[in-house]
mmCIF file of C-alpha atoms in Angstrom:
data_model
loop_
_atom_site.group_PDB
_atom_site.id
_atom_site.type_symbol
_atom_site.label_atom_id
_atom_site.label_comp_id
_atom_site.label_asym_id
_atom_site.label_seq_id
_atom_site.Cartn_x
_atom_site.Cartn_y
_atom_site.Cartn_z
ATOM 1 C CA UNK A 5 0.000 0.000 0.000
ATOM 2 C CA UNK A 6 1.337 3.384 -1.035
ATOM 3 C CA UNK A 7 1.782 5.516 2.029
ATOM 4 C CA UNK A 8 3.663 8.126 3.992
ATOM 5 C CA UNK A 9 4.378 7.182 7.578
ATOM 6 C CA UNK A 10 5.481 9.349 10.463
ATOM 7 C CA UNK A 11 6.830 8.397 13.861
ATOM 8 C CA UNK A 12 6.038 9.085 16.549
ATOM 9 C CA UNK A 13 2.424 10.133 16.150
ATOM 10 C CA UNK A 14 2.379 11.852 19.533
ATOM 11 C CA UNK A 15 5.260 13.225 21.544
ATOM 12 C CA UNK A 16 5.507 15.232 24.708
ATOM 13 C CA UNK A 17 8.979 16.466 25.527
ATOM 14 C CA UNK A 18 10.798 19.130 27.481
ATOM 15 C CA UNK A 19 12.560 22.244 26.329
ATOM 16 C CA UNK A 20 16.025 21.588 24.990
ATOM 17 C CA UNK A 21 15.835 17.827 24.606
ATOM 18 C CA UNK A 22 16.807 16.922 21.051
ATOM 19 C CA UNK A 23 14.248 14.937 19.109
ATOM 20 C CA UNK A 24 13.732 13.488 15.668
ATOM 21 C CA UNK A 25 10.464 12.891 13.864
ATOM 22 C CA UNK A 26 10.837 10.338 11.124
ATOM 23 C CA UNK A 27 9.078 10.356 7.778
ATOM 24 C CA UNK A 28 9.160 7.530 5.299
ATOM 25 C CA UNK A 29 7.456 6.954 1.952
ATOM 26 C CA UNK A 30 7.293 3.840 -0.200
ATOM 27 C CA UNK A 31 6.332 5.435 -3.500
ATOM 28 C CA UNK A 32 9.805 6.288 -4.779
ATOM 29 C CA UNK A 33 8.897 9.974 -4.647
ATOM 30 C CA UNK A 34 11.578 12.548 -5.260
ATOM 31 C CA UNK A 35 9.906 15.481 -3.507
ATOM 32 C CA UNK A 36 9.406 15.451 0.255
ATOM 33 C CA UNK A 37 8.365 18.212 2.564
ATOM 34 C CA UNK A 38 7.643 19.075 6.189
ATOM 35 C CA UNK A 39 4.836 21.345 7.342
ATOM 36 C CA UNK A 40 3.596 22.547 10.675
ATOM 37 C CA UNK A 41 -0.034 23.328 11.305
ATOM 38 C CA UNK A 42 -1.058 25.827 13.940
ATOM 39 C CA UNK A 43 -4.497 27.233 14.765
ATOM 40 C CA UNK A 44 -5.194 30.358 12.770
ATOM 41 C CA UNK A 45 -1.992 29.990 10.748
ATOM 42 C CA UNK A 46 -2.793 27.043 8.502
ATOM 43 C CA UNK A 47 0.018 24.925 7.126
ATOM 44 C CA UNK A 48 3.454 26.428 6.869
ATOM 45 C CA UNK A 49 6.281 24.747 5.046
ATOM 46 C CA UNK A 50 9.396 24.133 7.116
ATOM 47 C CA UNK A 51 11.773 22.411 4.714
ATOM 48 C CA UNK A 52 11.512 20.540 1.463
ATOM 49 C CA UNK A 53 13.726 18.251 -0.549
ATOM 50 C CA UNK A 54 13.784 17.749 -4.287
ATOM 51 C CA UNK A 55 15.842 14.576 -4.071
ATOM 52 C CA UNK A 56 18.579 12.832 -2.117
ATOM 53 C CA UNK A 57 21.049 15.303 -0.625
ATOM 54 C CA UNK A 58 19.029 18.277 -1.917
ATOM 55 C CA UNK A 59 17.152 20.240 0.733
ATOM 56 C CA UNK A 60 15.819 23.792 0.856
ATOM 57 C CA UNK A 61 14.287 26.057 3.447
ATOM 58 C CA UNK A 62 10.590 26.671 3.438
ATOM 59 C CA UNK A 63 8.743 29.499 5.058
ATOM 60 C CA UNK A 64 9.574 28.707 8.707
ATOM 61 C CA UNK A 65 12.863 26.770 8.928
ATOM 62 C CA UNK A 66 14.205 28.346 12.133
ATOM 63 C CA UNK A 67 14.843 25.809 14.861
ATOM 64 C CA UNK A 68 14.635 22.807 12.545
ATOM 65 C CA UNK A 69 17.048 20.655 10.598
ATOM 66 C CA UNK A 70 16.454 18.016 7.980
ATOM 67 C CA UNK A 71 18.489 15.504 6.049
ATOM 68 C CA UNK A 72 17.833 13.413 2.967
ATOM 69 C CA UNK A 73 20.353 10.624 2.842
ATOM 70 C CA UNK A 74 17.951 8.127 1.325
ATOM 71 C CA UNK A 75 15.156 8.726 -1.109
ATOM 72 C CA UNK A 76 12.475 7.197 1.098
ATOM 73 C CA UNK A 77 13.321 8.991 4.362
ATOM 74 C CA UNK A 78 13.183 12.636 5.355
ATOM 75 C CA UNK A 79 13.609 13.076 9.126
ATOM 76 C CA UNK A 80 12.848 16.338 10.887
ATOM 77 C CA UNK A 81 15.272 17.197 13.672
ATOM 78 C CA UNK A 82 14.690 19.615 16.510
ATOM 79 C CA UNK A 83 18.093 20.144 18.108
ATOM 80 C CA UNK A 84 16.791 22.193 21.030
ATOM 81 C CA UNK A 85 13.001 22.238 21.054
ATOM 82 C CA UNK A 86 11.191 25.193 22.523
ATOM 83 C CA UNK A 87 7.534 25.628 23.525
ATOM 84 C CA UNK A 88 6.812 27.646 20.380
ATOM 85 C CA UNK A 89 7.499 24.499 18.394
ATOM 86 C CA UNK A 90 4.486 22.836 19.925
ATOM 87 C CA UNK A 91 2.453 22.030 16.844
ATOM 88 C CA UNK A 92 1.002 19.409 14.526
ATOM 89 C CA UNK A 93 3.594 18.340 11.976
ATOM 90 C CA UNK A 94 2.922 16.821 8.578
ATOM 91 C CA UNK A 95 5.279 15.152 6.186
ATOM 92 C CA UNK A 96 4.364 14.924 2.512
ATOM 93 C CA UNK A 97 5.845 13.403 -0.617
ATOM 94 C CA UNK A 98 5.232 13.570 -4.346
ATOM 95 C CA UNK A 99 6.805 12.814 -7.657
ATOM 96 C CA UNK A 100 9.405 15.374 -8.646
ATOM 97 C CA UNK A 101 7.514 16.320 -11.766
ATOM 98 C CA UNK A 102 4.261 16.779 -9.853
ATOM 99 C CA UNK A 103 5.228 18.336 -6.515
ATOM 100 C CA UNK A 104 1.698 19.630 -6.022
ATOM 101 C CA UNK A 105 0.243 16.116 -5.890
ATOM 102 C CA UNK A 106 1.422 15.648 -2.351
ATOM 103 C CA UNK A 107 0.647 12.565 -0.313
ATOM 104 C CA UNK A 108 0.450 13.608 3.301
ATOM 105 C CA UNK A 109 1.384 11.619 6.342
ATOM 106 C CA UNK A 110 -0.946 11.181 9.320
ATOM 107 C CA UNK A 111 0.665 13.940 11.359
ATOM 108 C CA UNK A 112 2.752 14.098 14.516
ATOM 109 C CA UNK A 113 1.429 16.066 17.446
ATOM 110 C CA UNK A 114 4.355 17.522 19.362
ATOM 111 C CA UNK A 115 4.111 19.233 22.724
ATOM 112 C CA UNK A 116 7.165 20.940 24.171
ATOM 113 C CA UNK A 117 6.871 21.918 27.823
ATOM 114 C CA UNK B 19 4.254 38.178 4.125
ATOM 115 C CA UNK B 20 1.018 36.228 3.829
ATOM 116 C CA UNK B 21 0.833 34.995 0.269
ATOM 117 C CA UNK B 22 -2.486 33.182 0.492
ATOM 118 C CA UNK B 23 -5.528 34.517 2.293
ATOM 119 C CA UNK B 24 -8.706 32.644 3.026
ATOM 120 C CA UNK B 25 -10.980 35.173 4.699
ATOM 121 C CA UNK B 26 -13.589 32.696 5.930
ATOM 122 C CA UNK B 27 -12.627 30.409 8.775
ATOM 123 C CA UNK B 28 -16.056 28.761 8.844
ATOM 124 C CA UNK B 29 -18.708 28.471 6.155
ATOM 125 C CA UNK B 30 -22.087 26.794 6.393
ATOM 126 C CA UNK B 31 -24.474 26.224 3.510
ATOM 127 C CA UNK B 32 -27.572 24.142 3.020
ATOM 128 C CA UNK B 33 -27.516 21.030 0.885
ATOM 129 C CA UNK B 34 -28.260 21.925 -2.710
ATOM 130 C CA UNK B 35 -27.203 25.540 -2.307
ATOM 131 C CA UNK B 36 -24.252 27.014 -4.191
ATOM 132 C CA UNK B 37 -21.003 27.291 -2.321
ATOM 133 C CA UNK B 38 -18.008 29.536 -2.848
ATOM 134 C CA UNK B 39 -14.833 29.370 -0.785
ATOM 135 C CA UNK B 40 -12.724 32.464 -1.207
ATOM 136 C CA UNK B 41 -9.001 32.567 -1.774
ATOM 137 C CA UNK B 42 -6.830 35.563 -2.550
ATOM 138 C CA UNK B 43 -3.125 35.540 -3.141
ATOM 139 C CA UNK B 44 -0.195 37.890 -3.453
ATOM 140 C CA UNK B 45 2.674 36.923 -5.692
ATOM 141 C CA UNK B 46 4.745 38.885 -8.144
ATOM 142 C CA UNK B 47 5.414 36.105 -10.629
ATOM 143 C CA UNK B 48 3.127 33.590 -12.286
ATOM 144 C CA UNK B 49 1.795 31.444 -9.499
ATOM 145 C CA UNK B 50 0.405 27.986 -9.521
ATOM 146 C CA UNK B 51 -2.694 27.746 -7.375
ATOM 147 C CA UNK B 52 -4.265 24.682 -5.853
ATOM 148 C CA UNK B 53 -7.070 23.603 -3.585
ATOM 149 C CA UNK B 54 -6.491 20.861 -1.047
ATOM 150 C CA UNK B 55 -9.180 19.174 1.019
ATOM 151 C CA UNK B 56 -9.177 17.276 4.278
ATOM 152 C CA UNK B 57 -12.239 15.178 5.032
ATOM 153 C CA UNK B 58 -12.924 14.032 8.564
ATOM 154 C CA UNK B 59 -10.430 11.372 9.671
ATOM 155 C CA UNK B 60 -8.647 11.481 6.324
ATOM 156 C CA UNK B 61 -5.406 12.984 5.207
ATOM 157 C CA UNK B 62 -5.011 16.211 3.357
ATOM 158 C CA UNK B 63 -5.210 15.641 -0.388
ATOM 159 C CA UNK B 64 -5.104 17.608 -3.602
ATOM 160 C CA UNK B 65 -8.535 18.578 -4.906
ATOM 161 C CA UNK B 66 -7.680 20.564 -8.008
ATOM 162 C CA UNK B 67 -5.092 22.809 -9.643
ATOM 163 C CA UNK B 68 -5.708 25.914 -11.697
ATOM 164 C CA UNK B 69 -3.648 24.788 -14.681
ATOM 165 C CA UNK B 70 -5.790 21.743 -15.356
ATOM 166 C CA UNK B 71 -9.021 23.775 -15.376
ATOM 167 C CA UNK B 72 -10.921 20.632 -14.531
ATOM 168 C CA UNK B 73 -13.944 19.961 -12.377
ATOM 169 C CA UNK B 74 -13.378 17.584 -9.500
ATOM 170 C CA UNK B 75 -16.346 16.337 -7.470
ATOM 171 C CA UNK B 76 -18.334 19.171 -9.026
ATOM 172 C CA UNK B 77 -15.895 21.830 -7.821
ATOM 173 C CA UNK B 78 -14.234 24.344 -10.104
ATOM 174 C CA UNK B 79 -11.838 27.182 -9.485
ATOM 175 C CA UNK B 80 -10.779 29.901 -11.872
ATOM 176 C CA UNK B 81 -7.623 31.898 -11.494
ATOM 177 C CA UNK B 82 -8.400 35.601 -11.761
ATOM 178 C CA UNK B 83 -5.087 37.398 -12.081
ATOM 179 C CA UNK B 84 -6.706 40.816 -12.105
ATOM 180 C CA UNK B 85 -8.334 40.224 -8.741
ATOM 181 C CA UNK B 86 -5.561 37.858 -7.578
ATOM 182 C CA UNK B 87 -8.208 35.352 -6.585
ATOM 183 C CA UNK B 88 -8.755 31.622 -6.912
ATOM 184 C CA UNK B 89 -12.173 31.011 -5.448
ATOM 185 C CA UNK B 90 -13.527 27.466 -5.217
ATOM 186 C CA UNK B 91 -17.092 26.997 -6.383
ATOM 187 C CA UNK B 92 -19.734 24.329 -6.570
ATOM 188 C CA UNK B 93 -23.257 24.954 -7.816
ATOM 189 C CA UNK B 94 -25.011 22.436 -5.556
ATOM 190 C CA UNK B 95 -23.392 21.511 -2.256
ATOM 191 C CA UNK B 96 -23.633 17.950 -0.967
ATOM 192 C CA UNK B 97 -23.295 16.701 2.596
ATOM 193 C CA UNK B 98 -20.127 14.814 1.672
ATOM 194 C CA UNK B 99 -18.505 18.124 0.760
ATOM 195 C CA UNK B 100 -18.235 18.987 4.451
ATOM 196 C CA UNK B 101 -14.499 19.235 5.053
ATOM 197 C CA UNK B 102 -11.590 21.575 5.611
ATOM 198 C CA UNK B 103 -10.406 23.300 2.453
ATOM 199 C CA UNK B 104 -6.997 24.867 1.953
ATOM 200 C CA UNK B 105 -5.936 27.116 -0.870
ATOM 201 C CA UNK B 106 -2.248 26.853 -1.731
ATOM 202 C CA UNK B 107 0.260 28.598 -3.931
ATOM 203 C CA UNK B 108 3.405 27.145 -5.415
ATOM 204 C CA UNK B 109 6.207 29.494 -6.203
ATOM 205 C CA UNK B 110 7.225 29.118 -9.827
ATOM 206 C CA UNK B 111 10.372 31.207 -9.446
ATOM 207 C CA UNK B 112 12.046 28.720 -7.145
ATOM 208 C CA UNK B 113 9.740 25.997 -8.299
ATOM 209 C CA UNK B 114 8.947 24.112 -5.190
ATOM 210 C CA UNK B 115 8.023 26.138 -2.159
ATOM 211 C CA UNK B 116 4.392 26.020 -1.129
ATOM 212 C CA UNK B 117 2.291 28.530 0.779
ATOM 213 C CA UNK B 118 -1.020 27.468 2.265
ATOM 214 C CA UNK B 119 -3.908 29.575 3.438
ATOM 215 C CA UNK B 120 -5.364 29.222 6.901
ATOM 216 C CA UNK B 121 -8.187 27.017 5.683
ATOM 217 C CA UNK B 122 -11.975 27.195 5.554
ATOM 218 C CA UNK B 123 -14.119 24.661 7.326
ATOM 219 C CA UNK B 124 -17.175 23.953 5.194
ATOM 220 C CA UNK B 125 -20.290 22.458 6.712
ATOM 221 C CA UNK B 126 -23.145 21.416 4.474
ATOM 222 C CA UNK B 127 -26.383 21.335 6.415
ATOM 223 C CA UNK B 128 -28.812 18.564 5.403
#
């Protein structure tokens, strides 16, 4: 089954404790992206990747890191999480030629206390 | 700067009535505009894109460059249309950055 998976689905952590949210897709998609969703702000793109080893900043990259060492995986790293990073995070993937046809993951709800 | 604006957070219409979800954008180049939809307990998914000029599930959207709008319309709303709708813009200068609006929650009243 074609899908985008994220882990964990829920996470409560404390300020400053490094964490990684994994994202994996099994559709051989070139384009992958991370978004955060906040009430009243909609979805905002954090980082995206056109292919392996190619990543670019989105609209709100501060406080986040990403890597794309393999085509199927695109982890989101928070080196020193802060409470303002409490949010619902979505990973998405698509074919490189059709980046708009994004397949979204189920979301990861992160709470930073 | 907010590139995509959806002025209505909530919209309710009766079944069979026309529905229009508003979207305005600001972008200096030639944008690509899209509508995404999230039904209850489902993932966000692409509904339609302006370039294709197609009708999906009875919905259409026309890009009006003069008014910088991309409103989503359907002549007769159905209960299954109840969902969250997001307007999105893809930058064509860089090619791959997306900007989403804040979303409109549509409820179709039986």
